[in-house]
Tab-separated table of C-alpha atoms in Angstrom:
chain	number	residue	atom	x	y	z
I	1	MET	CA	114.376	73.275	98.163
I	2	PRO	CA	110.594	73.383	97.604
I	3	GLU	CA	108.956	76.520	98.926
I	4	LYS	CA	106.930	75.959	102.050
I	5	THR	CA	103.214	76.562	102.131
I	6	LYS	CA	101.546	77.842	105.301
I	7	THR	CA	104.185	80.571	105.500
I	8	SER	CA	103.522	84.056	104.243
I	9	MET	CA	106.474	86.358	103.591
I	10	PHE	CA	106.277	90.052	104.357
I	11	THR	CA	108.597	92.830	103.231
I	12	LEU	CA	108.655	96.629	103.029
I	13	PRO	CA	110.412	97.108	99.635
I	14	SER	CA	110.343	100.912	99.966
I	15	ASP	CA	108.791	103.423	102.351
I	16	ARG	CA	105.611	103.506	100.229
I	17	GLU	CA	105.110	99.758	99.789
I	18	ILE	CA	103.974	96.650	101.605
I	19	ALA	CA	104.557	93.307	99.953
I	20	SER	CA	103.580	89.803	100.894
I	21	SER	CA	103.739	86.438	99.191
I	22	ARG	CA	102.477	82.944	99.747
I	23	VAL	CA	102.818	79.572	98.051
I	24	LEU	CA	99.408	77.973	97.490
I	25	ASP	CA	98.401	74.355	96.918
I	26	ALA	CA	96.812	74.842	93.494
I	27	PRO	CA	97.781	75.515	89.861
I	28	PRO	CA	97.996	79.144	88.607
I	29	ASP	CA	94.730	79.076	86.625
I	30	LEU	CA	92.756	78.085	89.721
I	31	VAL	CA	94.458	80.789	91.812
I	32	TYR	CA	93.576	83.319	89.109
I	33	LYS	CA	89.975	82.101	89.212
I	34	ALA	CA	89.923	82.568	93.010
I	35	TYR	CA	90.842	86.243	92.474
I	36	THR	CA	88.448	86.875	89.574
I	37	ASP	CA	85.307	84.760	90.088
I	38	PRO	CA	82.660	86.530	92.241
I	39	ASP	CA	81.505	83.282	93.925
I	40	ALA	CA	85.098	82.393	94.748
I	41	ILE	CA	85.930	85.879	96.060
I	42	ALA	CA	82.924	85.719	98.404
I	43	GLN	CA	84.417	82.572	99.939
I	44	TRP	CA	87.835	83.870	100.961
I	45	TRP	CA	88.488	87.572	100.420
I	46	GLY	CA	86.898	88.969	103.562
I	47	PRO	CA	87.232	87.883	107.203
I	48	SER	CA	84.744	85.132	108.079
I	49	ARG	CA	82.764	87.406	110.430
I	50	TYR	CA	81.730	89.383	107.324
I	51	THR	CA	79.688	88.437	104.285
I	52	THR	CA	81.560	89.570	101.204
I	53	THR	CA	79.515	90.550	98.140
I	54	VAL	CA	81.002	91.407	94.770
I	55	ASP	CA	79.123	94.486	93.590
I	56	LYS	CA	81.229	95.084	90.460
I	57	LEU	CA	83.990	93.170	88.736
I	58	GLU	CA	84.737	94.460	85.240
I	59	LEU	CA	87.803	92.445	84.431
I	60	ARG	CA	89.548	94.645	81.852
I	61	PRO	CA	91.846	97.693	81.967
I	62	GLY	CA	89.686	100.653	82.954
I	63	GLY	CA	86.997	98.357	84.399
I	64	ALA	CA	85.683	98.950	87.925
I	65	TRP	CA	85.645	96.572	90.909
I	66	ARG	CA	83.736	97.020	94.168
I	67	PHE	CA	83.481	94.587	97.092
I	68	ILE	CA	81.116	95.032	100.046
I	69	GLN	CA	81.825	93.430	103.422
I	70	ARG	CA	78.768	93.275	105.674
I	71	ALA	CA	78.884	92.418	109.364
I	72	GLU	CA	75.961	90.718	111.140
I	73	ASP	CA	75.223	93.959	112.992
I	74	GLY	CA	74.789	95.719	109.645
I	75	GLY	CA	78.177	97.473	109.615
I	76	GLU	CA	79.691	97.769	106.152
I	77	HIS	CA	83.169	98.150	104.731
I	78	ILE	CA	83.352	98.907	101.044
I	79	PHE	CA	86.486	98.576	98.912
I	80	SER	CA	86.714	99.632	95.283
I	81	GLY	CA	88.986	100.622	92.437
I	82	VAL	CA	89.759	100.367	88.739
I	83	PHE	CA	91.724	97.664	86.906
I	84	ARG	CA	94.896	98.808	85.171
I	85	ASP	CA	96.224	95.513	83.870
I	86	VAL	CA	94.565	92.116	83.516
I	87	VAL	CA	96.660	89.170	82.307
I	88	PRO	CA	94.810	85.868	82.884
I	89	SER	CA	96.628	83.443	85.224
I	90	LYS	CA	99.563	85.877	85.510
I	91	ARG	CA	98.845	89.354	86.789
I	92	LEU	CA	96.224	91.799	88.047
I	93	VAL	CA	96.991	95.465	88.646
I	94	PHE	CA	94.282	97.672	90.099
I	95	THR	CA	93.729	100.731	92.244
I	96	PHE	CA	92.523	100.106	95.799
I	97	ASN	CA	90.350	102.393	97.917
I	98	TYR	CA	88.639	102.007	101.261
I	99	GLU	CA	85.523	104.080	100.612
I	100	ALA	CA	85.128	105.175	104.262
I	101	ILE	CA	88.468	107.019	104.054
I	102	PRO	CA	88.639	108.506	100.549
I	103	GLY	CA	91.735	110.162	99.109
I	104	HIS	CA	94.234	107.467	100.083
I	105	GLU	CA	94.312	105.356	96.949
I	106	ALA	CA	96.903	102.613	96.610
I	107	VAL	CA	97.932	100.571	93.567
I	108	GLN	CA	97.860	96.844	94.159
I	109	THR	CA	99.668	94.290	91.993
I	110	VAL	CA	98.880	90.598	92.318
I	111	ALA	CA	101.415	88.420	90.493
I	112	ILE	CA	100.766	84.730	89.987
I	113	GLU	CA	103.512	82.255	89.054
I	114	ALA	CA	103.812	78.486	88.906
I	115	VAL	CA	106.340	76.910	91.270
I	116	GLU	CA	107.434	73.291	91.565
I	117	GLY	CA	105.080	70.575	92.767
I	118	GLY	CA	102.050	71.968	90.908
I	119	LYS	CA	101.899	74.877	93.352
I	120	THR	CA	101.565	78.588	92.771
I	121	LYS	CA	103.268	81.563	94.320
I	122	VAL	CA	101.126	84.631	94.672
I	123	SER	CA	102.855	87.956	95.350
I	124	ASP	CA	100.873	90.937	96.506
I	125	ASN	CA	102.370	94.418	96.402
I	126	MET	CA	100.598	97.562	97.563
I	127	LEU	CA	102.079	100.887	96.507
I	128	PHE	CA	100.780	103.895	98.440
I	129	SER	CA	101.107	107.610	97.592
I	130	ASN	CA	103.272	108.221	100.642
I	131	ARG	CA	104.688	106.620	103.754
I	132	GLU	CA	101.927	107.942	106.012
I	133	ASP	CA	99.267	106.126	103.971
I	134	ARG	CA	101.337	102.940	103.992
I	135	ASP	CA	101.880	103.073	107.750
I	136	GLY	CA	98.182	103.822	108.229
I	137	MET	CA	97.368	100.609	106.367
I	138	LEU	CA	99.985	98.666	108.321
I	139	GLN	CA	98.430	99.734	111.557
I	140	SER	CA	94.812	99.815	110.346
I	141	GLY	CA	93.874	102.285	113.015
I	142	MET	CA	96.594	101.684	115.573
I	143	GLU	CA	98.482	104.771	116.611
I	144	GLU	CA	102.240	104.966	116.369
I	145	GLY	CA	104.739	107.644	115.586
I	146	ALA	CA	106.081	108.032	112.084
I	147	LEU	CA	109.309	106.195	111.716
I	148	GLU	CA	112.518	107.111	109.988
I	149	SER	CA	114.893	104.432	108.787
I	150	GLN	CA	112.019	102.031	108.943
I	151	GLU	CA	113.284	99.575	106.368
I	152	ARG	CA	116.566	99.203	108.221
I	153	LEU	CA	114.672	98.777	111.448
I	154	VAL	CA	112.576	95.959	110.048
I	155	ALA	CA	115.689	94.245	108.693
I	156	LEU	CA	117.291	94.665	112.092
I	157	LEU	CA	114.276	93.123	113.795
I	158	GLU	CA	114.547	90.072	111.593
I	159	LYS	CA	118.196	89.703	112.613
I	160	LEU	CA	117.376	90.164	116.284
I	161	LYS	CA	114.712	87.479	116.140
I	162	ALA	CA	117.080	84.992	114.540
I	163	PRO	CA	119.206	83.013	116.987
I	164	ARG	CA	122.705	84.420	117.361
I	165	ARG	CA	125.489	82.608	115.488
R	1	MET	CA	108.631	107.666	124.767
R	2	THR	CA	108.012	104.290	123.165
R	3	ALA	CA	110.826	102.148	121.810
R	4	LEU	CA	109.575	102.773	118.293
R	5	THR	CA	109.783	106.552	118.631
R	6	ALA	CA	113.208	106.336	120.283
R	7	LEU	CA	114.519	104.308	117.340
R	8	ALA	CA	113.169	106.783	114.776
R	9	GLU	CA	116.384	108.806	115.226
R	10	PRO	CA	119.106	107.471	112.854
R	11	HIS	CA	121.998	107.794	115.359
R	12	ARG	CA	120.066	105.864	117.981
R	13	LEU	CA	119.345	103.138	115.457
R	14	LEU	CA	123.101	102.981	114.697
R	15	ILE	CA	123.822	102.601	118.419
R	16	VAL	CA	121.360	99.721	118.617
R	17	GLU	CA	122.906	98.043	115.574
R	18	LEU	CA	126.329	98.355	117.226
R	19	LEU	CA	125.064	96.874	120.510
R	20	ARG	CA	123.847	93.802	118.620
R	21	ASN	CA	127.460	92.636	118.680
R	22	GLY	CA	127.507	92.766	122.455
R	23	PRO	CA	127.522	95.178	125.413
R	24	ARG	CA	129.754	98.271	125.087
R	25	PRO	CA	130.833	101.206	127.267
R	26	VAL	CA	129.893	104.763	126.191
R	27	GLY	CA	133.422	105.637	125.080
R	28	GLU	CA	133.630	102.720	122.707
R	29	ILE	CA	130.222	103.494	121.184
R	30	ALA	CA	131.305	107.106	120.601
R	31	ASP	CA	134.586	105.949	118.989
R	32	LYS	CA	132.976	103.432	116.681
R	33	LEU	CA	130.257	105.821	115.501
R	34	GLN	CA	132.611	108.834	115.437
R	35	LEU	CA	130.298	110.909	117.604
R	36	ASN	CA	131.239	112.916	120.644
R	37	GLN	CA	130.656	111.354	124.021
R	38	PRO	CA	128.061	113.853	125.384
R	39	GLN	CA	125.989	113.298	122.239
R	40	VAL	CA	126.146	109.513	122.657
R	41	SER	CA	125.295	109.808	126.362
R	42	LYS	CA	122.212	111.829	125.457
R	43	HIS	CA	121.077	109.201	122.948
R	44	LEU	CA	121.752	106.406	125.438
R	45	ARG	CA	119.648	108.183	128.032
R	46	VAL	CA	116.703	108.321	125.590
R	47	LEU	CA	117.198	104.652	124.683
R	48	THR	CA	117.380	103.685	128.367
R	49	ASP	CA	114.224	105.645	129.226
R	50	ALA	CA	112.411	103.937	126.334
R	51	GLY	CA	113.511	100.525	127.619
R	52	VAL	CA	115.557	99.738	124.501
R	53	VAL	CA	118.894	99.442	126.311
R	54	GLU	CA	119.938	98.848	129.916
R	55	VAL	CA	123.051	99.887	131.776
R	56	HIS	CA	125.300	97.931	134.159
R	57	PRO	CA	128.043	99.682	136.097
R	58	ILE	CA	131.192	97.534	135.980
R	59	ALA	CA	134.187	98.944	137.863
R	60	GLN	CA	134.518	102.576	136.704
R	61	GLN	CA	132.542	101.974	133.504
R	62	ARG	CA	128.907	102.029	132.540
R	63	ILE	CA	128.240	99.181	130.118
R	64	TYR	CA	125.216	99.375	127.824
R	65	SER	CA	123.369	96.384	126.385
R	66	LEU	CA	120.139	95.725	124.454
R	67	ARG	CA	116.888	94.784	126.171
R	68	PRO	CA	115.248	92.071	124.012
R	69	GLN	CA	111.742	92.790	125.366
R	70	ALA	CA	111.737	96.137	123.555
R	71	PHE	CA	112.191	94.404	120.217
R	72	ARG	CA	109.331	92.039	120.777
R	73	GLU	CA	107.227	95.144	121.332
R	74	ILE	CA	108.274	96.609	117.959
R	75	ASP	CA	107.696	93.298	116.258
R	76	ASP	CA	104.125	93.565	117.506
R	77	TRP	CA	103.875	96.795	115.512
R	78	LEU	CA	103.872	94.827	112.265
R	79	GLU	CA	101.531	92.219	113.652
R	80	PRO	CA	98.077	93.597	112.654
R	81	TYR	CA	98.928	93.591	108.940
R	82	ARG	CA	100.722	90.263	109.149
R	83	ARG	CA	97.683	88.703	110.791
R	84	LEU	CA	95.240	90.265	108.304
R	85	MET	CA	97.128	88.922	105.290
R	86	ASP	CA	97.974	85.575	106.858
R	87	ASP	CA	94.290	84.956	107.591
R	88	ARG	CA	93.395	85.948	104.044
R	89	TYR	CA	95.976	83.616	102.482
R	90	ASN	CA	94.797	80.788	104.740
R	91	ARG	CA	91.217	81.287	103.600
R	92	LEU	CA	92.371	81.430	99.968
R	93	ASN	CA	94.302	78.189	100.347
R	94	ASP	CA	91.301	76.522	102.019
R	95	TYR	CA	89.096	77.675	99.143
R	96	LEU	CA	91.576	76.290	96.583
R	97	ARG	CA	91.655	72.904	98.325
R	98	ARG	CA	87.860	72.734	98.431
R	99	ALA	CA	87.610	73.730	94.753
R	100	GLN	CA	90.074	71.019	93.750
R	101	ALA	CA	88.338	68.361	95.844
R	102	LYS	CA	85.078	69.284	94.107
R	103	GLU	CA	86.698	69.042	90.657
R	104	LYS	CA	87.949	65.541	91.498
R	105	ARG	CA	84.503	64.405	92.649
R	106	HIS	CA	82.979	65.668	89.381
R	107	ALA	CA	85.693	63.941	87.359
R	108	ARG	CA	84.913	60.596	89.034
R	109	LYS	CA	81.189	60.875	88.303
R	110	ASN	CA	81.765	61.467	84.583
């Protein structure tokens, strides 16, 4: 069965990770370009209410990246990190920081693979130092208690949402 | 206490998983989970207060069942991240379509 586009998949592979994936209507080399070309990044990476500027993009292991999101009212959100692995049209691994809240670095892996119909599946995995950082990202500012057995709970939720029998 | 906090306790999560199969009286829940009845009653009280389960007295028994509304609430917990990434993937896909349309136009001109 061909994988559906328009549907993103979300999982919590461990208590320090968030993963998502999506099938896109383009070949792998174009998807890779969308992630690595500054003009392309400006067109999709940030929410549309922000203007995204690529300040740095040194596409090699050890190279720095830095994106600036500017709101109309002048508010700024800056994200930055260092590339760890760069494999054209296949994989990008880099550290991820939100500069306003330093000390909570995550490692992000973007994997790109061809799927049938000339489409591409992109998988995005963020590995945090601990569960608190991961949950902080999940909530992006929303307050909720720390949760034990969270992975089981999420799996349970999926079952509860599915129609019975 | 919110539903999410109530479910953070592993025994309470087990009770909820058991109740997925249908309503149960306290005694049966205690048997199945091999816990003592006062312990289970305590957990059920917390779950009831948090709105996760509800109780119906039938004859001499108190029957516990899940309250689906509580689970919609927890599902909302994951929603901010889901929305953030969904929006981003949608913008990426839109960009990719535009880029390909542009490539085609250039190809026709040449």
